[in-house]
Amino acid sequence: MTDLQPHDLLNRATELAPVPDGDNTSSVPWIRHYAAVALAAFGAFRLAEHTDPGPNLGYLALLGTAATAAMTALSVIDEAAPRALWELNAEGGEMNGESVEHLADVLERHGINPADLYPWFEAEDFTATARYPRLALARTVIREHNHA
């Protein structure tokens, strides 16, 4: 187990799902990239919220929301996009972490284990292979948060 800083999750996202090159005409690599960035941003927000709260929380929330919107817009039928964006937005219809669950499903379909980017998931719950060790910092934060 290794300790982890919130920004490390964003670095992992770009390692696991880098920005596609300009010659790529498929939306799939972009969907994968934005889903990874969004889930990493939400994970980084949750870590920072308990370990290093401050102005970066707003940036992480905005990054997660914007990346979720980009991924959603690329992956749904045009007519369904407004409703999907509403359902996955905290200012809209999302109430219980639906966007995090949706991002996890998208990433698993694209071969990325969501536990690599969101420490509150268990790697064994997904079929995609985990590429990083279990996160000690996340476990500490989870324990402290659950006992607070």
Coordinates of C-alpha atoms in Angstrom, one line a residue:
M1 CA 0.0 0.0 0.0
T2 CA 1.2 3.5 -0.8
D3 CA 0.3 6.9 0.3
L4 CA -1.3 9.1 -2.3
Q5 CA -1.9 12.8 -2.8
P6 CA -5.1 14.0 -4.5
H7 CA -3.2 15.3 -7.6
D8 CA -1.7 11.8 -8.1
L9 CA -5.1 10.5 -9.2
L10 CA -5.2 13.1 -12.0
N11 CA -1.8 11.9 -13.1
R12 CA -3.0 8.3 -13.1
A13 CA -5.9 9.3 -15.3
T14 CA -3.6 10.7 -18.0
E15 CA -1.4 7.6 -17.8
L16 CA -4.4 5.2 -18.1
A17 CA -6.3 7.2 -20.7
P18 CA -4.1 9.8 -22.3
V19 CA -5.4 12.6 -24.5
P20 CA -6.0 11.0 -28.0
D21 CA -3.9 12.2 -30.9
G22 CA -5.3 14.7 -33.4
D23 CA -5.6 12.1 -36.1
N24 CA -8.0 9.9 -34.2
T25 CA -11.6 10.2 -35.6
S26 CA -13.2 7.8 -33.1
S27 CA -15.0 9.2 -30.1
V28 CA -14.1 6.1 -28.0
P29 CA -10.6 7.3 -26.9
W30 CA -12.1 10.6 -25.9
I31 CA -14.9 9.0 -23.9
R32 CA -12.3 6.9 -22.1
H33 CA -10.1 9.9 -21.5
Y34 CA -12.8 12.2 -20.1
A35 CA -14.3 9.4 -18.0
A36 CA -10.9 8.7 -16.4
V37 CA -10.3 12.5 -15.8
A38 CA -13.8 12.9 -14.3
L39 CA -13.5 9.9 -11.9
A40 CA -10.0 10.9 -10.9
A41 CA -11.2 14.5 -10.2
F42 CA -14.0 13.3 -8.0
G43 CA -11.6 10.9 -6.2
A44 CA -9.1 13.8 -5.7
F45 CA -11.9 16.0 -4.4
R46 CA -12.9 13.4 -1.9
L47 CA -9.3 12.9 -0.7
A48 CA -8.6 16.6 -0.6
E49 CA -11.9 17.3 1.2
H50 CA -10.5 15.4 4.2
T51 CA -6.8 15.9 3.9
D52 CA -6.2 19.4 2.4
P53 CA -9.4 21.4 2.0
G54 CA -9.1 24.7 0.3
P55 CA -9.7 26.5 -3.0
N56 CA -8.6 23.5 -5.0
L57 CA -11.8 21.7 -4.1
G58 CA -13.8 24.1 -6.4
Y59 CA -11.4 23.3 -9.3
L60 CA -11.6 19.6 -8.7
A61 CA -15.4 19.7 -8.6
L62 CA -15.5 21.8 -11.8
L63 CA -13.0 19.5 -13.6
G64 CA -15.0 16.4 -12.6
T65 CA -18.3 18.0 -13.7
A66 CA -16.9 19.3 -17.0
A67 CA -15.2 16.0 -17.9
T68 CA -18.4 14.1 -17.1
A69 CA -20.4 16.4 -19.4
A70 CA -17.8 16.0 -22.2
M71 CA -17.9 12.2 -21.8
T72 CA -21.7 12.1 -21.7
A73 CA -22.1 14.4 -24.8
L74 CA -19.7 12.1 -26.7
S75 CA -21.4 8.9 -25.7
V76 CA -25.2 9.4 -25.9
I77 CA -27.6 9.8 -28.8
D78 CA -28.2 13.5 -29.5
E79 CA -31.8 13.5 -28.4
A80 CA -30.9 11.9 -25.1
A81 CA -27.9 14.1 -24.3
P82 CA -29.8 16.9 -22.4
R83 CA -31.5 14.3 -20.1
A84 CA -28.3 12.4 -19.5
L85 CA -26.4 15.6 -18.7
W86 CA -29.1 16.5 -16.2
E87 CA -29.1 13.1 -14.5
L88 CA -25.3 13.1 -14.1
N89 CA -24.9 16.6 -12.8
A90 CA -25.0 17.6 -9.1
E91 CA -26.9 20.8 -9.9
G92 CA -29.4 18.6 -11.8
G93 CA -30.9 15.3 -11.0
E94 CA -27.9 13.5 -9.4
M95 CA -28.5 13.0 -5.7
N96 CA -26.6 9.8 -4.7
G97 CA -23.4 9.5 -6.6
E98 CA -24.9 8.3 -9.9
S99 CA -22.2 10.0 -11.9
V100 CA -19.4 8.2 -10.1
E101 CA -21.2 4.8 -10.6
H102 CA -21.8 5.7 -14.3
L103 CA -18.1 6.7 -14.8
A104 CA -17.1 3.4 -13.2
D105 CA -19.2 1.5 -15.6
V106 CA -17.9 3.4 -18.6
L107 CA -14.3 2.9 -17.5
E108 CA -14.7 -0.8 -16.9
R109 CA -16.2 -1.2 -20.4
H110 CA -13.1 0.5 -21.7
G111 CA -10.6 -1.7 -19.8
I112 CA -9.8 0.6 -16.8
N113 CA -10.3 -0.6 -13.3
P114 CA -12.2 2.3 -11.5
A115 CA -10.4 1.5 -8.2
D116 CA -7.2 2.8 -9.8
L117 CA -8.8 6.3 -9.9
Y118 CA -11.3 6.2 -7.1
P119 CA -9.9 4.7 -3.9
W120 CA -13.3 3.9 -2.4
F121 CA -13.9 1.2 -4.9
E122 CA -12.5 -2.3 -4.4
A123 CA -10.4 -3.5 -7.4
E124 CA -11.8 -7.0 -7.0
D125 CA -15.3 -5.8 -7.8
F126 CA -14.4 -5.1 -11.4
T127 CA -13.2 -7.3 -14.2
A128 CA -10.6 -4.9 -15.6
T129 CA -7.1 -5.5 -14.1
A130 CA -6.0 -3.0 -11.5
R131 CA -2.6 -1.4 -12.4
Y132 CA -1.8 0.4 -9.2
P133 CA -1.4 -0.8 -5.5
R134 CA -4.2 -0.3 -3.0
L135 CA -4.1 3.2 -1.5
A136 CA -3.2 3.6 2.2
L137 CA -4.3 7.2 2.4
A138 CA -7.8 6.4 1.1
R139 CA -8.2 3.7 3.7
T140 CA -7.2 6.1 6.5
V141 CA -9.6 8.8 5.2
I142 CA -12.4 6.3 4.8
R143 CA -11.9 5.1 8.4
E144 CA -11.7 8.6 9.8
H145 CA -14.8 9.7 7.8
N146 CA -16.9 6.7 8.9
H147 CA -16.0 7.2 12.6
A148 CA -16.6 11.0 12.6

